[in-house]
Short mmCIF file of N, CA and C in Angstrom, two decimals:
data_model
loop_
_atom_site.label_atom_id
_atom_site.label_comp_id
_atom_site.label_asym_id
_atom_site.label_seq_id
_atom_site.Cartn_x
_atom_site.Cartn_y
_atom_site.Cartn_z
N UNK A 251 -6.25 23.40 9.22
CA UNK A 251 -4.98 22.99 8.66
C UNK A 251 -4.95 23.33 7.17
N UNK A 252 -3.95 23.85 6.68
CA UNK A 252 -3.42 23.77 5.27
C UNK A 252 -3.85 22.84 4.42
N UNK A 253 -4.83 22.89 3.45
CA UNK A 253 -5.06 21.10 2.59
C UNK A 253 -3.31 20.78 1.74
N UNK A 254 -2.72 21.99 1.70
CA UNK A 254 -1.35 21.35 0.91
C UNK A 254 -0.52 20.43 1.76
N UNK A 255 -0.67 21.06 2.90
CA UNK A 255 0.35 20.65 3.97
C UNK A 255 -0.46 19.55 4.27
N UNK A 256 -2.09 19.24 4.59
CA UNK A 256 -2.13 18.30 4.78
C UNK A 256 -2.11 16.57 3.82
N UNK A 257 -2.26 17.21 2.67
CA UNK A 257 -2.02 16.35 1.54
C UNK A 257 -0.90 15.56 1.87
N UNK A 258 0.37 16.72 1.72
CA UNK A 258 1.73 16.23 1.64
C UNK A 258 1.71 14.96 2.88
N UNK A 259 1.39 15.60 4.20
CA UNK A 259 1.80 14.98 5.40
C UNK A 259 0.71 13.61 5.20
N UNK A 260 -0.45 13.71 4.61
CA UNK A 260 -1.02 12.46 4.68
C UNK A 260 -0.51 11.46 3.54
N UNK A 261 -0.16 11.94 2.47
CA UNK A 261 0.68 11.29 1.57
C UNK A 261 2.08 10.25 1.91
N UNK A 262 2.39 10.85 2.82
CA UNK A 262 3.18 10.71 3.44
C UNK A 262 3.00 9.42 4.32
N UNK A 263 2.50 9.61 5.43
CA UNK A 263 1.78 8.58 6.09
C UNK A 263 1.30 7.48 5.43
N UNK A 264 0.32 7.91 4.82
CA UNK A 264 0.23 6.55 3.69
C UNK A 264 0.99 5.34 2.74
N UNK A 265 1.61 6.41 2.35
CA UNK A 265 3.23 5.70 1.85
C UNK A 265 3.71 4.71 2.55
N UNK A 266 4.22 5.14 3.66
CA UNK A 266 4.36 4.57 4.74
C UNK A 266 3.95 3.31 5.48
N UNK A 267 1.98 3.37 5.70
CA UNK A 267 1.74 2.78 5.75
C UNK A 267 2.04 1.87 5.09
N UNK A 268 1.21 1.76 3.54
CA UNK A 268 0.97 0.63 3.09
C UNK A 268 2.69 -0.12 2.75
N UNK A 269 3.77 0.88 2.09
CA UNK A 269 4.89 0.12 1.90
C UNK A 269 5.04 -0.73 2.68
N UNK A 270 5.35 -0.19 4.27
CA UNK A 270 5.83 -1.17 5.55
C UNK A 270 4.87 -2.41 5.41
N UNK A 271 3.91 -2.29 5.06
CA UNK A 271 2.84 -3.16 5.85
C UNK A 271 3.07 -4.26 4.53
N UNK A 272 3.26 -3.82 3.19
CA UNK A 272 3.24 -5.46 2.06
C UNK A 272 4.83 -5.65 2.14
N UNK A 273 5.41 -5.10 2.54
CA UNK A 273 6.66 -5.81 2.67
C UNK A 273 7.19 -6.05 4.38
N UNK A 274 6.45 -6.35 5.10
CA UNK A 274 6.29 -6.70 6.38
C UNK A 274 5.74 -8.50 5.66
N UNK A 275 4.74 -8.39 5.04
CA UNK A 275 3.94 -9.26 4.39
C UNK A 275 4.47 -9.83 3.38
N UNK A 276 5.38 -9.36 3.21
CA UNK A 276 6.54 -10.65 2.32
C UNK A 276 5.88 -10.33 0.54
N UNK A 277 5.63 -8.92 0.13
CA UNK A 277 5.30 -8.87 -1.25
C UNK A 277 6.39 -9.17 -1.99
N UNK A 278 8.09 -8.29 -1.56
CA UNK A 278 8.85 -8.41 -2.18
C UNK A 278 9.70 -9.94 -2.41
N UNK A 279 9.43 -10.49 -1.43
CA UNK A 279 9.56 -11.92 -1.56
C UNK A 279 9.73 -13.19 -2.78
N UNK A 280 8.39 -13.00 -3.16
CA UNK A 280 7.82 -13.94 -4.23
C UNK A 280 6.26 -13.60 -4.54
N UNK A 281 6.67 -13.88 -6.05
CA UNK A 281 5.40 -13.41 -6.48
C UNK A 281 3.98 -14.17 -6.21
N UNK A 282 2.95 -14.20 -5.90
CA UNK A 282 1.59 -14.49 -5.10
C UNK A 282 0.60 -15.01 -6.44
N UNK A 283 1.14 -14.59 -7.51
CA UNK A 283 0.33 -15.33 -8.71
C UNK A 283 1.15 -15.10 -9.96
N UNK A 284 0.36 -15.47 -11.32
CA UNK A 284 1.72 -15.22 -12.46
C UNK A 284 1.90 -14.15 -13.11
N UNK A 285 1.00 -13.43 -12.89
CA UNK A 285 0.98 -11.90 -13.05
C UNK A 285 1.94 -10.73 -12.59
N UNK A 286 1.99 -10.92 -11.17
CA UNK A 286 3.26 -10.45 -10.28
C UNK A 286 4.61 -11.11 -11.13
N UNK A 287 4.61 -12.16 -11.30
CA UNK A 287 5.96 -12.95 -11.56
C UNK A 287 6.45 -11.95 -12.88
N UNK A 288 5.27 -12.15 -13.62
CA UNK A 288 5.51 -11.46 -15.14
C UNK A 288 5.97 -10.01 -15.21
N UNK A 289 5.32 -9.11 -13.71
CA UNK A 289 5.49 -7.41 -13.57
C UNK A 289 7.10 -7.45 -13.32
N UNK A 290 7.07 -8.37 -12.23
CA UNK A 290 8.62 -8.34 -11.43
C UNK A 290 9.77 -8.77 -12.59
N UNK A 291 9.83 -9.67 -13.16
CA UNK A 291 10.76 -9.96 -14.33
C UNK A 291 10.70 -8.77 -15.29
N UNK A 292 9.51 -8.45 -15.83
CA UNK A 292 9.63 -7.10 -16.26
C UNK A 292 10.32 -5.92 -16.02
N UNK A 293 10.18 -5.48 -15.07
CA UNK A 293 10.64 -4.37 -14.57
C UNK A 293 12.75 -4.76 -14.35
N UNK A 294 12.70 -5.98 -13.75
CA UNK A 294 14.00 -6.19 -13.57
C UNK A 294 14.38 -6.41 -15.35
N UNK A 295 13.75 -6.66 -16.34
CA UNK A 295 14.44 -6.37 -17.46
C UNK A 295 14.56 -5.42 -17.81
N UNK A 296 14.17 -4.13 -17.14
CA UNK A 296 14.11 -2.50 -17.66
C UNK A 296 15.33 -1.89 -16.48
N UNK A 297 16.12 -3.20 -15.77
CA UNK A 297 16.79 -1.96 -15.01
C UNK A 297 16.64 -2.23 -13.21
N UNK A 298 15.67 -2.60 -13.06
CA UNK A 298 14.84 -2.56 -11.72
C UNK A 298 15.18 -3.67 -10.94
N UNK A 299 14.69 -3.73 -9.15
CA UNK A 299 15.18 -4.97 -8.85
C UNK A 299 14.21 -5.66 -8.85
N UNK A 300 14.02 -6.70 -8.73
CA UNK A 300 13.03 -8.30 -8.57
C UNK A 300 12.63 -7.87 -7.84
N UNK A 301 13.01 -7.75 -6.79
CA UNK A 301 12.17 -7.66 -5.43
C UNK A 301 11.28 -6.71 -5.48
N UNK A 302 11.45 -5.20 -5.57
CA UNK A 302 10.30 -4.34 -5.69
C UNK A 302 9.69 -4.66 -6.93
N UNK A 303 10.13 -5.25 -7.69
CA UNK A 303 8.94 -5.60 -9.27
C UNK A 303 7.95 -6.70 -8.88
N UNK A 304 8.46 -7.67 -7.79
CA UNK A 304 7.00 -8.56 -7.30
C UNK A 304 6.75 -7.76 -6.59
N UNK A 305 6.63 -6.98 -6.00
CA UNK A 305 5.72 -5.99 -4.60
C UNK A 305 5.11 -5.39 -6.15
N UNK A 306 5.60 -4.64 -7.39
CA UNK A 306 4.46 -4.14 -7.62
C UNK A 306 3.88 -5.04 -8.27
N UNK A 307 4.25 -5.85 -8.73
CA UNK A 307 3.02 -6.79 -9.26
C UNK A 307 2.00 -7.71 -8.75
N UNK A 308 2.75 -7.55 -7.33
CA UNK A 308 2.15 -8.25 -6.35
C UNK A 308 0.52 -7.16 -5.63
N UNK A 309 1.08 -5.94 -5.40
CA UNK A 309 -0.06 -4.81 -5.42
C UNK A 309 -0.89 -4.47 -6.79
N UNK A 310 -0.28 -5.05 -7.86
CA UNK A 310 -1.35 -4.65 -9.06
C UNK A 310 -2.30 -6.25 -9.35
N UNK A 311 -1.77 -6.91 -8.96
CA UNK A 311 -2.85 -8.60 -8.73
C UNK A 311 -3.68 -8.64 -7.79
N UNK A 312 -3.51 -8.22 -6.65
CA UNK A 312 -4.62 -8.63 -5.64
C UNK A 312 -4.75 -7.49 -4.78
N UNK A 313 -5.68 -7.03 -4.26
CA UNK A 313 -6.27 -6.11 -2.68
C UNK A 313 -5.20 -6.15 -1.84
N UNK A 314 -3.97 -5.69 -1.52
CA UNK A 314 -3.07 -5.70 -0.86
C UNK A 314 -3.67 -4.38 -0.05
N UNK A 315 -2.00 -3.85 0.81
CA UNK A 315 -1.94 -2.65 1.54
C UNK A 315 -2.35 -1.46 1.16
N UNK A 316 -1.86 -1.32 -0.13
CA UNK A 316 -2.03 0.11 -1.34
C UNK A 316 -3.54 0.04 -1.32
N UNK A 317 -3.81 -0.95 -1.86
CA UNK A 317 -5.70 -1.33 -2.24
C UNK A 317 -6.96 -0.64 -1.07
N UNK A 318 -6.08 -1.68 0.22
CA UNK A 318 -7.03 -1.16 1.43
C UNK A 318 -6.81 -0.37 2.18
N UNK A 319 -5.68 0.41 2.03
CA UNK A 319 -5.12 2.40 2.79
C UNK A 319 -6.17 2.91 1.85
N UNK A 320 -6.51 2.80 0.31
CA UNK A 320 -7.14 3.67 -0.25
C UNK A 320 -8.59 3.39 -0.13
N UNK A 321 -9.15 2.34 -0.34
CA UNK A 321 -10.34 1.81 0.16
C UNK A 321 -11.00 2.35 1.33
N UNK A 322 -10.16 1.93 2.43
CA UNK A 322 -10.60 2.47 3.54
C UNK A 322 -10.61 3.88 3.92
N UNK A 323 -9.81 4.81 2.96
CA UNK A 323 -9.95 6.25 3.33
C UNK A 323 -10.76 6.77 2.97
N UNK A 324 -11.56 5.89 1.76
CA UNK A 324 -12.42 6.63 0.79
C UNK A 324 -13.87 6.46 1.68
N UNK A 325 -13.79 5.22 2.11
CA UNK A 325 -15.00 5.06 2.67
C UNK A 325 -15.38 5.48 4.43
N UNK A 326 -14.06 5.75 4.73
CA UNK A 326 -13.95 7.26 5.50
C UNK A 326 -14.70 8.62 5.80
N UNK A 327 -14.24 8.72 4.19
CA UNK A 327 -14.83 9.74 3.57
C UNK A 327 -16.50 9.94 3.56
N UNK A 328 -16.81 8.33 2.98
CA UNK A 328 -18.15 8.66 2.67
C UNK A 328 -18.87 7.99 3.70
N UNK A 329 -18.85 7.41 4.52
CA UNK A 329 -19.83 7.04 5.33
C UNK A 329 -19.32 7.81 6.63
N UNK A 330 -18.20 7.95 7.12
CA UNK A 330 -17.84 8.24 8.43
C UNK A 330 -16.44 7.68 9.22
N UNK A 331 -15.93 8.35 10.33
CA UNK A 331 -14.91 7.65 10.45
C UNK A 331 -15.18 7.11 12.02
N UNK A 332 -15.25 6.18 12.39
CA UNK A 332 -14.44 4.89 11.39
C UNK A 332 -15.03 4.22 11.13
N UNK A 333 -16.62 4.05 11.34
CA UNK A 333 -17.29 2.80 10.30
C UNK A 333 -17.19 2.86 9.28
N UNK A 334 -16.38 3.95 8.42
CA UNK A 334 -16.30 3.91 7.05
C UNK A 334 -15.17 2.47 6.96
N UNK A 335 -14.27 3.12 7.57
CA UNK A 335 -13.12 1.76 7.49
C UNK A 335 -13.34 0.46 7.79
N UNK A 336 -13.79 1.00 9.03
CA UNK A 336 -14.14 -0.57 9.67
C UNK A 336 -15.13 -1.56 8.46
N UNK A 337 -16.06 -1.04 7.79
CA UNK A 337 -16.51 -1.82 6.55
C UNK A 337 -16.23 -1.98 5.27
N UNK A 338 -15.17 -1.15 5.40
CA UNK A 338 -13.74 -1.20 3.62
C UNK A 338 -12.70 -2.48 4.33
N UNK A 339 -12.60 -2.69 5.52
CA UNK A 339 -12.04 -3.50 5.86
C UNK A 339 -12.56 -4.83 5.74
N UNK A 340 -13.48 -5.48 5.80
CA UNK A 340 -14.21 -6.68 6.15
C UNK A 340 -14.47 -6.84 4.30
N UNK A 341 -14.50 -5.59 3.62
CA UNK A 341 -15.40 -6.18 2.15
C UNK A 341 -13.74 -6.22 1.65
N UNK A 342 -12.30 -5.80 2.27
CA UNK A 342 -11.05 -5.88 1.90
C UNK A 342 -10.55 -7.51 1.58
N UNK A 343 -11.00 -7.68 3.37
CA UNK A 343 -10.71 -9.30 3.52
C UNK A 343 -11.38 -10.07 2.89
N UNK A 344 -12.96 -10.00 2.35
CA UNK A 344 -13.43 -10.93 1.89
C UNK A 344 -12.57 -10.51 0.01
N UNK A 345 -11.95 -9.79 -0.36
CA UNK A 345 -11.54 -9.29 -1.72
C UNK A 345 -10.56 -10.18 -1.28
N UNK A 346 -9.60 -10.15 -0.50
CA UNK A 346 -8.37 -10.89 -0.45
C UNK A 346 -8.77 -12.48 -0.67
N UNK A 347 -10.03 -13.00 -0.12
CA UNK A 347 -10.41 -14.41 -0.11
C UNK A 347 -10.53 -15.03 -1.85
N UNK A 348 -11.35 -14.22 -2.00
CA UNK A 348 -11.60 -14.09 -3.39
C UNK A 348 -10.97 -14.41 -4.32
N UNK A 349 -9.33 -13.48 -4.34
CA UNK A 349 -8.53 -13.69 -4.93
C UNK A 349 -7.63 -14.90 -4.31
N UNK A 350 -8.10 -15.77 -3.44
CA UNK A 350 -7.06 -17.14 -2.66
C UNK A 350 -6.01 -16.19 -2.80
N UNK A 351 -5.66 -14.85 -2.20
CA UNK A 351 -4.79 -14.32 -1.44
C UNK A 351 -4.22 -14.99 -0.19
N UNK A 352 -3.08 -15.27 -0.15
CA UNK A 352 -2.60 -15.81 1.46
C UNK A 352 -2.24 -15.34 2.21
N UNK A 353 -1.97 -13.95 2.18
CA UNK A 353 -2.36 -13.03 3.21
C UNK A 353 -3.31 -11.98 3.51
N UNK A 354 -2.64 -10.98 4.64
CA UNK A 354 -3.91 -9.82 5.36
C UNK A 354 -3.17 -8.96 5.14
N UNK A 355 -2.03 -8.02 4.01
CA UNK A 355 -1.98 -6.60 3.78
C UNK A 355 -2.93 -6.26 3.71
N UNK A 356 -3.82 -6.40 3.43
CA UNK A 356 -4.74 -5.32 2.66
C UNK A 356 -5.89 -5.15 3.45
N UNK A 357 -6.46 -6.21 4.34
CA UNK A 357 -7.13 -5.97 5.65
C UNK A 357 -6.53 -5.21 6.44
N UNK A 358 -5.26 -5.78 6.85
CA UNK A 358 -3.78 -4.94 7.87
C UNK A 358 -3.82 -3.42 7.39
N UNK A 359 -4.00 -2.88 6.36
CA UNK A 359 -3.54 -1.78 5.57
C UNK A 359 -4.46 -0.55 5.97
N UNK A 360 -6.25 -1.34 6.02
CA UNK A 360 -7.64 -1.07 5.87
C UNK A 360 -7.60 -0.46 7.01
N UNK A 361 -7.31 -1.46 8.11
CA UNK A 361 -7.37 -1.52 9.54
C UNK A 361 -6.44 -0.07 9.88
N UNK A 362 -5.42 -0.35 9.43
CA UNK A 362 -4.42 0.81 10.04
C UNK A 362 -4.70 1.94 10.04
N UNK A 363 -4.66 2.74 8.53
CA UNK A 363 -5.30 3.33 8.09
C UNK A 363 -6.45 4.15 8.39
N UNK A 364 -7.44 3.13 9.37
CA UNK A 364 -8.55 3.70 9.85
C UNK A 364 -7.98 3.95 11.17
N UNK A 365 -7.73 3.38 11.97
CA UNK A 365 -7.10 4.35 13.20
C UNK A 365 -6.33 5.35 12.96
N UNK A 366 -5.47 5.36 12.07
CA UNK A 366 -4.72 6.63 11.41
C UNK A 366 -5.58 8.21 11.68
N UNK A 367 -6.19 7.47 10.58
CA UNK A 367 -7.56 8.42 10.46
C UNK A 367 -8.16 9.17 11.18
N UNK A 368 -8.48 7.83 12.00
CA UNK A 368 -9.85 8.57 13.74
C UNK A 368 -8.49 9.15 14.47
N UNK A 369 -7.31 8.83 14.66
CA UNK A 369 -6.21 9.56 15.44
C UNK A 369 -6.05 10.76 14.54
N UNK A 370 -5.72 11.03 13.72
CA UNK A 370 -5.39 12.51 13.14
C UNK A 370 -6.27 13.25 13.15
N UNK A 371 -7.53 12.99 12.60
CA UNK A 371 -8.90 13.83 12.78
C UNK A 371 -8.71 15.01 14.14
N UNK A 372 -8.24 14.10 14.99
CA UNK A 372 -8.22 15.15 16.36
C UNK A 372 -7.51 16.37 16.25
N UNK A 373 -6.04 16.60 15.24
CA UNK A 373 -5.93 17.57 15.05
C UNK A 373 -6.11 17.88 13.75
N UNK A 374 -6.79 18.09 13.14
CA UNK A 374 -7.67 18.81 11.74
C UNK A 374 -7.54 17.91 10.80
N UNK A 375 -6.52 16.78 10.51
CA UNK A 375 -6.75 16.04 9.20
C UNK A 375 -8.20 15.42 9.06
N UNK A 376 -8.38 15.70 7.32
CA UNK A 376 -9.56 15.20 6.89
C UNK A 376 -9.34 13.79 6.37
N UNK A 377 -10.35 12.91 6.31
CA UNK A 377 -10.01 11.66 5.13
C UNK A 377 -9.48 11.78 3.56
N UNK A 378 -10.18 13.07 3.21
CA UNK A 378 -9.78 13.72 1.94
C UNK A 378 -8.60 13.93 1.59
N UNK A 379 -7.51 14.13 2.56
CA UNK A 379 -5.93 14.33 2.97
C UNK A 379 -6.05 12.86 2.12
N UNK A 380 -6.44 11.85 2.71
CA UNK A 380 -5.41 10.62 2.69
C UNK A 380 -5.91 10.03 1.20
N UNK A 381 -7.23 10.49 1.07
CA UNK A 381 -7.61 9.43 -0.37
C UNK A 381 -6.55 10.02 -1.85
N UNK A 382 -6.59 11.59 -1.80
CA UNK A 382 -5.02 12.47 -2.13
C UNK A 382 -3.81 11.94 -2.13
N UNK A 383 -3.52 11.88 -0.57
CA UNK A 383 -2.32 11.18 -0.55
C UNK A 383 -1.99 9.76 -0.87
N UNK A 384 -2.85 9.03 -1.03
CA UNK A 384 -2.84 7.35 -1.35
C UNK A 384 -2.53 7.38 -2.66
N UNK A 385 -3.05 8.26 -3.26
CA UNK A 385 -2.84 8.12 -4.74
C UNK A 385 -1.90 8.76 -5.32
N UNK A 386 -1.51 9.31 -4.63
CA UNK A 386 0.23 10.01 -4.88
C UNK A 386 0.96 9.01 -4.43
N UNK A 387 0.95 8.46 -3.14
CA UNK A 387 1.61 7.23 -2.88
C UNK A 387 1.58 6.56 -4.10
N UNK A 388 0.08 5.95 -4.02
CA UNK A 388 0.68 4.64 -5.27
C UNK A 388 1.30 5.62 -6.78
N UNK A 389 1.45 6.58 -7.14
CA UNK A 389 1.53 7.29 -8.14
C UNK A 389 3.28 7.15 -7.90
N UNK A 390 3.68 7.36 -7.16
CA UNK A 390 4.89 6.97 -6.86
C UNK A 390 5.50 5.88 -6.70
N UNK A 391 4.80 4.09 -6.77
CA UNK A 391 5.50 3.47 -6.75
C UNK A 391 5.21 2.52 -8.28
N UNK A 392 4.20 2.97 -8.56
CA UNK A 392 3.13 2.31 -9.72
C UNK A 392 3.56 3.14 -11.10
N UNK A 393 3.16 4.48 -10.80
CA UNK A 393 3.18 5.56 -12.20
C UNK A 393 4.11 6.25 -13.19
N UNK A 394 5.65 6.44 -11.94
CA UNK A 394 6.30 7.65 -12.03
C UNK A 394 7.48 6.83 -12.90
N UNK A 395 8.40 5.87 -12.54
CA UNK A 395 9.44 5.24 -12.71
C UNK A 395 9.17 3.72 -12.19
N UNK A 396 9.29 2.83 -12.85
CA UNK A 396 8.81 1.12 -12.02
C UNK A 396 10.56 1.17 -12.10
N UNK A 397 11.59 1.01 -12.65
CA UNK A 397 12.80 0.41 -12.17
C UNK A 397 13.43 1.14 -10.79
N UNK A 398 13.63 2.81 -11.07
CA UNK A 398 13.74 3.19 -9.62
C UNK A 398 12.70 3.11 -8.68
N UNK A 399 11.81 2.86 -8.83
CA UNK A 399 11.01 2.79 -7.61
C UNK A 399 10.64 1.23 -6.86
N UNK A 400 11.23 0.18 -7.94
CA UNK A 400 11.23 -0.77 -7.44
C UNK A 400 12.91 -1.38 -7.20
N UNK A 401 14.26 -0.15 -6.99
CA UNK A 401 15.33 0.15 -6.74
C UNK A 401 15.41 0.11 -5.15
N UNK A 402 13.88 1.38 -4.63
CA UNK A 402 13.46 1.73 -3.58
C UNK A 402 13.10 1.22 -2.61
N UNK A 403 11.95 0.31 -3.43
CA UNK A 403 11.49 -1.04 -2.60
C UNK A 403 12.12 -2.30 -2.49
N UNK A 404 13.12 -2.31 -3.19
CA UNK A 404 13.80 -3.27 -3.05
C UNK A 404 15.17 -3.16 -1.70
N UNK A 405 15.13 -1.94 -1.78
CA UNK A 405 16.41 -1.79 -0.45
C UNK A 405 15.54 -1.91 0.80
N UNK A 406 14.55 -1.43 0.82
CA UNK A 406 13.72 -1.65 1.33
C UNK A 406 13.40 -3.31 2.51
N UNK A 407 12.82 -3.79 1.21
CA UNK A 407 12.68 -5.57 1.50
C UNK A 407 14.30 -5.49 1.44
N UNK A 408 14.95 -5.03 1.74
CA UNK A 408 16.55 -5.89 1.94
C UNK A 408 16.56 -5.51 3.63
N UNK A 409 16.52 -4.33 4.41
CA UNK A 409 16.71 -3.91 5.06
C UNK A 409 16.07 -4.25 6.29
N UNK A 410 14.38 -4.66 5.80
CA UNK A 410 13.21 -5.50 6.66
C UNK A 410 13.79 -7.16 6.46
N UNK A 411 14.51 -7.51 5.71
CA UNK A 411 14.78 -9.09 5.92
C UNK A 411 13.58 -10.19 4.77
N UNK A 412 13.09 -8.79 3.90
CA UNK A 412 12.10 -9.75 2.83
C UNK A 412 12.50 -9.85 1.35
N UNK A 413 13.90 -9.46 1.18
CA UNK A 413 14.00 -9.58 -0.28
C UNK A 413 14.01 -10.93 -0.62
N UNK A 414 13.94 -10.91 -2.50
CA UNK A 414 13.50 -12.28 -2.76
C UNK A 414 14.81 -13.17 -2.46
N UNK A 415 15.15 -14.52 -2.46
CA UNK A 415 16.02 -15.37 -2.88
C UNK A 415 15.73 -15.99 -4.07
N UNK A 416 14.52 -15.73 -4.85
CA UNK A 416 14.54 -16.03 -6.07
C UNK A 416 15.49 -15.56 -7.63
N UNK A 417 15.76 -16.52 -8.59
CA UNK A 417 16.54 -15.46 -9.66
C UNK A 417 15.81 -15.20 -11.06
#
């Protein structure tokens, strides 16, 4: 396979993943500590909505989805697939404990991710695709623009039924 094409297409996937999966998980919701609270008000003072400004502050505070799609691809990478994941997953969840996280994105994320993985492998994707693409993912919701991209995620959590009711 193409590494461009597979970049893109695992980039892709990833995205995917982890978005669906922390706002399945109620990131855009409410913020999970005061850090998130502080990103999300932020960003909605630059323009942006609340809702995707706690998802990112909510992914820049604790081991969420973003955390363990990339975690687990990496360790993919380096040990094998899928005990690579399968043990980015378990050291995910105990990260989520850690942080008295109250949820499992980021186990959920780990987990996915790694079947992703062992399923694509069959036709030529590498793990290398995804640890690439994860970071273009988050480069896109973290790096590029926080008010449109938390514009994005916010229609988003409107559309799944998780935007905030907070003001």
């Amino acid at each position: 396979m193409n590494e461009i094409l597979g970049i893109v297409i695992a980039a892709v996937i990833s995205w995917l993943n982890f978005v669906l999966i922390d706002t399945w998980m109620g990131l855009p919701e409410a913020p999970s500590v005061k850090g998130a609270d502080v990103i999300g008000r932020s960003v909605q003072a630059r323009g942006g909505d609340l809702a995707g400004g706690f998802f990112q502050g909510n992914i820049v505070c604790s081991p969420d989805a973003s955390a363990g799609t990339l975690l687990a691809s990496i360790a993919c990478y380096t040990i094998g697939t899928p005990e690579g994941g399968l043990i980015a997953t378990v050291l995910v969840y105990f990260g989520n404990r850690l942080c008295a996280d109250p949820g499992y994105a980021g186990t959920t994320g780990a987990l996915s991710i790694t079947v992703i993985i062992f399923l694509t492998s069959f036709i030529g994707f590498k793990p290398e695709y995804f640890i690439v693409g994860m970071v273009l993912a988050i480069l896109t919701i973290q790096g590029l623009y926080h008010p449109g991209a938390s514009r994005l995620l916010g229609k988003i959590a409107q559309k799944m039924g998780r935007h905030t009711k907070l003001t």
